[in-house]
Amino acid sequence: MALLTTEALVLRGYKLGETSKLVVLLTRERGKLRAVARGARGARPRYQSALEPLSEVRVTLYGRQGSELLRLGNAELLHSAFRAGTKSLDAALLLSGCAELVDAFCPEGEVEEKVYRLALAVVRAAEAGATPELLSRYLEAWLLRLTGLHPQLDVCASCGAVLPSGRLQYHRPAHGFVCEGCGPATGPELSPAARALLVGFIRRTPESLMGSAGPECRELESFLRERITFHLERDLRSPRVIRDMRRAAS
Ligand SMILES: [Zn+2]
């Protein structure tokens, strides 16, 4: 009897033996889990494009409750990320980075409904023509926010004073932005434009991120990547995740 039928996002697939694949799924109901897809490779692959990264699928899973590795039964493709990925090289890079980051941020077996919806919204926005670089920053900022790791943008991380408008100074020991009085800050510094972009991510939808990405987007890239790398090295035990993150950041 099937253990579970659920919607899921495919995060990764690894070759397994001659004809199988090990797939990492972010399921809507049970969070991230791993399953063996028998017959997924070879001359007549069973699942065709349903197991490509960021495909949205409805899967039936077999196995024991609490088992670390399940067996994949049916996988019905609900939505493919293929069209979004063929828009441009930047869009393809966004999607592969998206799958890796979501994988890295989600611990196995914890329900991550908000992360699931975030990843889905980013894929749909890429398909609708939103700017990949802006979508990448949006995803990074929101992953930090959903895991409680995004620094506050309006109050000092040391003394709680309201931060004046304008540039922001990050202070690494405080894990946040600090006021003049609590400085000198270690940096990095965020320009007013980068701050405005980051603030805008809180209320904007990913579909609204159209148009060219300015220098403030590149500024945010190094800032957000540094926060993410720090978080992953501290909190995740898997060295693979860190290696992947370094590769994605280089
Ligand atoms: Zn302060």
Short mmCIF file of C-alpha atoms and ligand atoms in Angstrom, two decimals:
data_model
loop_
_atom_site.label_atom_id
_atom_site.label_comp_id
_atom_site.label_asym_id
_atom_site.label_seq_id
_atom_site.Cartn_x
_atom_site.Cartn_y
_atom_site.Cartn_z
CA MET A 1 0.00 0.00 0.00
CA ALA A 2 1.26 3.50 -0.80
CA LEU A 3 2.62 5.44 2.14
CA LEU A 4 1.78 8.80 0.68
CA THR A 5 0.51 10.67 -2.37
CA THR A 6 1.57 14.29 -2.45
CA GLU A 7 2.56 17.21 -4.64
CA ALA A 8 6.31 17.72 -4.77
CA LEU A 9 9.09 19.68 -6.38
CA VAL A 10 12.00 17.71 -7.76
CA LEU A 11 15.23 19.14 -6.37
CA ARG A 12 17.87 16.72 -7.62
CA GLY A 13 18.44 13.39 -9.25
CA TYR A 14 21.43 11.09 -9.00
CA LYS A 15 22.20 8.05 -11.12
CA LEU A 16 21.69 4.85 -9.24
CA GLY A 17 22.78 1.53 -10.73
CA GLU A 18 22.12 0.95 -14.41
CA THR A 19 18.54 2.06 -14.77
CA SER A 20 17.47 3.87 -11.60
CA LYS A 21 17.69 7.32 -10.15
CA LEU A 22 17.79 8.59 -6.60
CA VAL A 23 15.61 11.67 -6.47
CA VAL A 24 15.44 14.35 -3.80
CA LEU A 25 11.92 15.73 -3.51
CA LEU A 26 10.48 18.63 -1.57
CA THR A 27 7.01 17.32 -0.84
CA ARG A 28 4.20 19.58 0.20
CA GLU A 29 3.08 17.25 2.98
CA ARG A 30 6.26 15.76 4.43
CA GLY A 31 9.04 18.16 3.49
CA LYS A 32 12.23 16.95 1.86
CA LEU A 33 12.74 13.26 1.30
CA ARG A 34 14.64 10.85 -0.92
CA ALA A 35 13.18 8.17 -3.12
CA VAL A 36 14.46 5.55 -5.52
CA ALA A 37 12.94 5.81 -9.00
CA ARG A 38 13.38 2.41 -10.60
CA GLY A 39 13.52 2.42 -14.38
CA ALA A 40 14.06 6.18 -14.52
CA ARG A 41 17.02 5.76 -16.87
CA GLY A 42 17.85 3.59 -19.83
CA ALA A 43 16.44 3.19 -23.32
CA ARG A 44 12.82 3.63 -22.26
CA PRO A 45 12.90 5.80 -19.15
CA ARG A 46 9.78 5.38 -17.11
CA TYR A 47 9.25 8.91 -15.84
CA GLN A 48 10.46 10.92 -18.84
CA SER A 49 10.75 14.61 -17.97
CA ALA A 50 8.80 14.41 -14.70
CA LEU A 51 12.00 14.03 -12.68
CA GLU A 52 13.87 17.05 -14.08
CA PRO A 53 14.93 19.62 -11.46
CA LEU A 54 12.07 21.90 -10.35
CA SER A 55 9.40 19.87 -12.09
CA GLU A 56 6.23 20.06 -10.06
CA VAL A 57 4.84 16.54 -9.76
CA ARG A 58 2.21 14.52 -7.98
CA VAL A 59 4.01 11.47 -6.62
CA THR A 60 3.03 8.25 -4.96
CA LEU A 61 5.62 7.00 -2.50
CA TYR A 62 6.07 3.57 -0.99
CA GLY A 63 8.01 2.48 2.04
CA ARG A 64 7.90 2.31 5.80
CA GLN A 65 6.86 5.32 7.86
CA GLY A 66 10.05 7.03 9.08
CA SER A 67 12.19 5.25 6.53
CA GLU A 68 15.08 7.34 5.18
CA LEU A 69 14.65 6.12 1.66
CA LEU A 70 11.32 5.57 -0.06
CA ARG A 71 10.38 4.08 -3.41
CA LEU A 72 8.79 6.20 -6.08
CA GLY A 73 5.65 4.85 -7.68
CA ASN A 74 3.80 7.16 -10.06
CA ALA A 75 5.07 10.64 -10.82
CA GLU A 76 2.57 12.75 -12.73
CA LEU A 77 4.04 15.93 -14.18
CA LEU A 78 1.94 18.92 -13.10
CA HIS A 79 4.24 21.67 -14.31
CA SER A 80 7.64 21.57 -15.95
CA ALA A 81 10.34 24.18 -15.36
CA PHE A 82 11.67 23.43 -18.82
CA ARG A 83 10.07 26.45 -20.52
CA ALA A 84 11.41 28.83 -17.85
CA GLY A 85 14.89 27.32 -18.21
CA THR A 86 15.05 27.83 -21.96
CA LYS A 87 14.37 31.58 -21.77
CA SER A 88 18.05 32.47 -21.33
CA LEU A 89 21.30 31.24 -19.86
CA ASP A 90 20.62 33.43 -16.82
CA ALA A 91 17.23 31.80 -16.36
CA ALA A 92 18.81 28.33 -16.56
CA LEU A 93 21.40 29.35 -13.96
CA LEU A 94 18.68 30.78 -11.73
CA LEU A 95 16.77 27.51 -11.79
CA SER A 96 19.75 25.28 -11.05
CA GLY A 97 20.76 27.64 -8.24
CA CYS A 98 17.18 27.62 -6.96
CA ALA A 99 17.03 23.83 -6.73
CA GLU A 100 20.40 23.69 -4.94
CA LEU A 101 19.56 26.43 -2.47
CA VAL A 102 16.16 25.02 -1.58
CA ASP A 103 17.80 21.62 -1.09
CA ALA A 104 20.47 23.16 1.12
CA PHE A 105 18.00 25.14 3.23
CA CYS A 106 15.47 22.38 3.86
CA PRO A 107 16.35 19.81 6.49
CA GLU A 108 15.05 16.36 5.68
CA GLY A 109 11.59 15.48 6.95
CA GLU A 110 10.48 18.94 8.08
CA VAL A 111 7.42 20.41 6.40
CA GLU A 112 8.46 23.51 4.46
CA GLU A 113 5.19 24.70 2.93
CA LYS A 114 6.37 28.32 2.64
CA VAL A 115 9.64 27.35 0.98
CA TYR A 116 7.68 25.10 -1.36
CA ARG A 117 5.41 27.98 -2.38
CA LEU A 118 8.38 30.35 -2.70
CA ALA A 119 10.25 28.04 -5.07
CA LEU A 120 7.11 27.49 -7.11
CA ALA A 121 6.46 31.24 -7.37
CA VAL A 122 10.04 31.89 -8.50
CA VAL A 123 9.82 29.26 -11.25
CA ARG A 124 6.49 30.66 -12.46
CA ALA A 125 7.87 34.22 -12.43
CA ALA A 126 10.91 33.14 -14.48
CA GLU A 127 8.54 31.60 -16.98
CA ALA A 128 6.55 34.84 -17.11
CA GLY A 129 9.70 36.76 -18.03
CA ALA A 130 10.81 38.26 -14.71
CA THR A 131 14.52 39.13 -14.51
CA PRO A 132 16.58 36.09 -13.40
CA GLU A 133 19.19 38.08 -11.44
CA LEU A 134 16.46 39.86 -9.46
CA LEU A 135 14.64 36.57 -8.89
CA SER A 136 17.83 34.99 -7.54
CA ARG A 137 18.24 37.77 -4.97
CA TYR A 138 14.53 37.57 -4.12
CA LEU A 139 14.83 33.83 -3.50
CA GLU A 140 17.97 34.22 -1.37
CA ALA A 141 16.46 37.02 0.72
CA TRP A 142 13.25 35.07 1.29
CA LEU A 143 15.03 31.83 2.18
CA LEU A 144 16.93 33.78 4.84
CA ARG A 145 13.71 35.43 5.98
CA LEU A 146 11.73 32.17 6.22
CA THR A 147 14.50 30.59 8.30
CA GLY A 148 14.72 33.62 10.60
CA LEU A 149 18.21 34.54 9.42
CA HIS A 150 17.51 37.71 7.49
CA PRO A 151 18.90 40.77 9.27
CA GLN A 152 16.38 43.42 10.29
CA LEU A 153 16.51 46.45 8.04
CA ASP A 154 15.07 49.10 10.31
CA VAL A 155 16.50 48.60 13.81
CA CYS A 156 20.05 48.30 15.12
CA ALA A 157 21.01 44.68 15.88
CA SER A 158 23.01 45.81 18.94
CA CYS A 159 20.94 48.43 20.75
CA GLY A 160 17.53 48.25 19.04
CA ALA A 161 17.55 51.93 17.96
CA VAL A 162 15.72 52.80 14.76
CA LEU A 163 18.18 52.95 11.86
CA PRO A 164 18.05 56.21 9.88
CA SER A 165 17.33 56.05 6.16
CA GLY A 166 20.22 55.76 3.74
CA ARG A 167 23.08 53.29 3.64
CA LEU A 168 23.27 50.32 6.04
CA GLN A 169 26.34 49.05 7.90
CA TYR A 170 26.49 45.33 8.61
CA HIS A 171 28.40 44.22 11.71
CA ARG A 172 29.37 40.53 11.62
CA PRO A 173 29.64 39.94 15.41
CA ALA A 174 26.09 41.35 15.82
CA HIS A 175 24.74 39.35 12.82
CA GLY A 176 22.91 42.45 11.69
CA PHE A 177 22.97 46.12 10.78
CA VAL A 178 24.09 48.54 13.46
CA CYS A 179 23.68 52.25 14.15
CA GLU A 180 26.55 54.77 14.17
CA GLY A 181 26.73 54.62 17.97
CA CYS A 182 27.27 50.84 17.98
CA GLY A 183 29.98 51.05 15.30
CA PRO A 184 32.49 50.89 13.88
CA ALA A 185 30.88 48.10 11.86
CA THR A 186 32.91 45.38 10.17
CA GLY A 187 30.93 45.83 6.95
CA PRO A 188 29.85 45.12 4.32
CA GLU A 189 27.97 48.31 3.67
CA LEU A 190 24.76 48.44 1.64
CA SER A 191 24.02 51.48 -0.52
CA PRO A 192 20.61 53.18 -0.21
CA ALA A 193 19.61 51.60 -3.55
CA ALA A 194 20.55 48.09 -2.37
CA ARG A 195 18.66 48.67 0.87
CA ALA A 196 15.59 49.83 -1.07
CA LEU A 197 15.72 46.72 -3.26
CA LEU A 198 15.96 44.49 -0.20
CA VAL A 199 13.06 46.29 1.52
CA GLY A 200 11.05 46.00 -1.70
CA PHE A 201 11.45 42.21 -1.74
CA ILE A 202 9.32 41.99 1.43
CA ARG A 203 6.17 43.27 -0.26
CA ARG A 204 6.76 42.60 -3.95
CA THR A 205 5.69 39.51 -5.84
CA PRO A 206 8.35 37.72 -7.90
CA GLU A 207 6.34 38.42 -11.10
CA SER A 208 6.85 42.16 -10.54
CA LEU A 209 10.64 41.84 -10.77
CA MET A 210 10.92 42.94 -14.38
CA GLY A 211 13.45 45.16 -16.14
CA SER A 212 17.21 45.21 -16.00
CA ALA A 213 19.08 44.49 -12.80
CA GLY A 214 21.15 47.49 -11.66
CA PRO A 215 24.44 47.59 -9.72
CA GLU A 216 22.47 47.36 -6.46
CA CYS A 217 21.47 43.83 -7.47
CA ARG A 218 25.15 42.79 -7.74
CA GLU A 219 25.78 44.48 -4.42
CA LEU A 220 23.06 42.37 -2.83
CA GLU A 221 24.41 39.23 -4.48
CA SER A 222 27.67 39.25 -2.53
CA PHE A 223 25.92 40.37 0.65
CA LEU A 224 23.23 37.65 0.57
CA ARG A 225 25.66 34.92 -0.53
CA GLU A 226 27.89 35.73 2.42
CA ARG A 227 24.95 35.44 4.82
CA ILE A 228 23.87 32.13 3.25
CA THR A 229 27.35 30.59 3.21
CA PHE A 230 27.80 31.55 6.86
CA HIS A 231 24.47 29.98 7.77
CA LEU A 232 25.07 26.78 5.85
CA GLU A 233 28.56 26.23 7.23
CA ARG A 234 27.31 26.74 10.76
CA ASP A 235 24.03 24.87 10.66
CA LEU A 236 24.31 22.05 8.19
CA ARG A 237 26.40 19.02 8.77
CA SER A 238 26.58 17.88 5.19
CA PRO A 239 29.90 18.88 3.59
CA ARG A 240 28.30 18.24 0.20
CA VAL A 241 25.97 21.16 0.72
CA ILE A 242 28.83 23.49 1.50
CA ARG A 243 30.80 22.30 -1.50
CA ASP A 244 27.79 22.83 -3.75
CA MET A 245 27.19 26.27 -2.31
CA ARG A 246 30.81 27.27 -2.91
CA ARG A 247 30.54 26.02 -6.48
CA ALA A 248 27.32 27.97 -6.99
CA ALA A 249 28.90 31.11 -5.57
CA SER A 250 32.13 30.95 -7.60
ZN ZN B 1 22.94 50.61 17.97
#
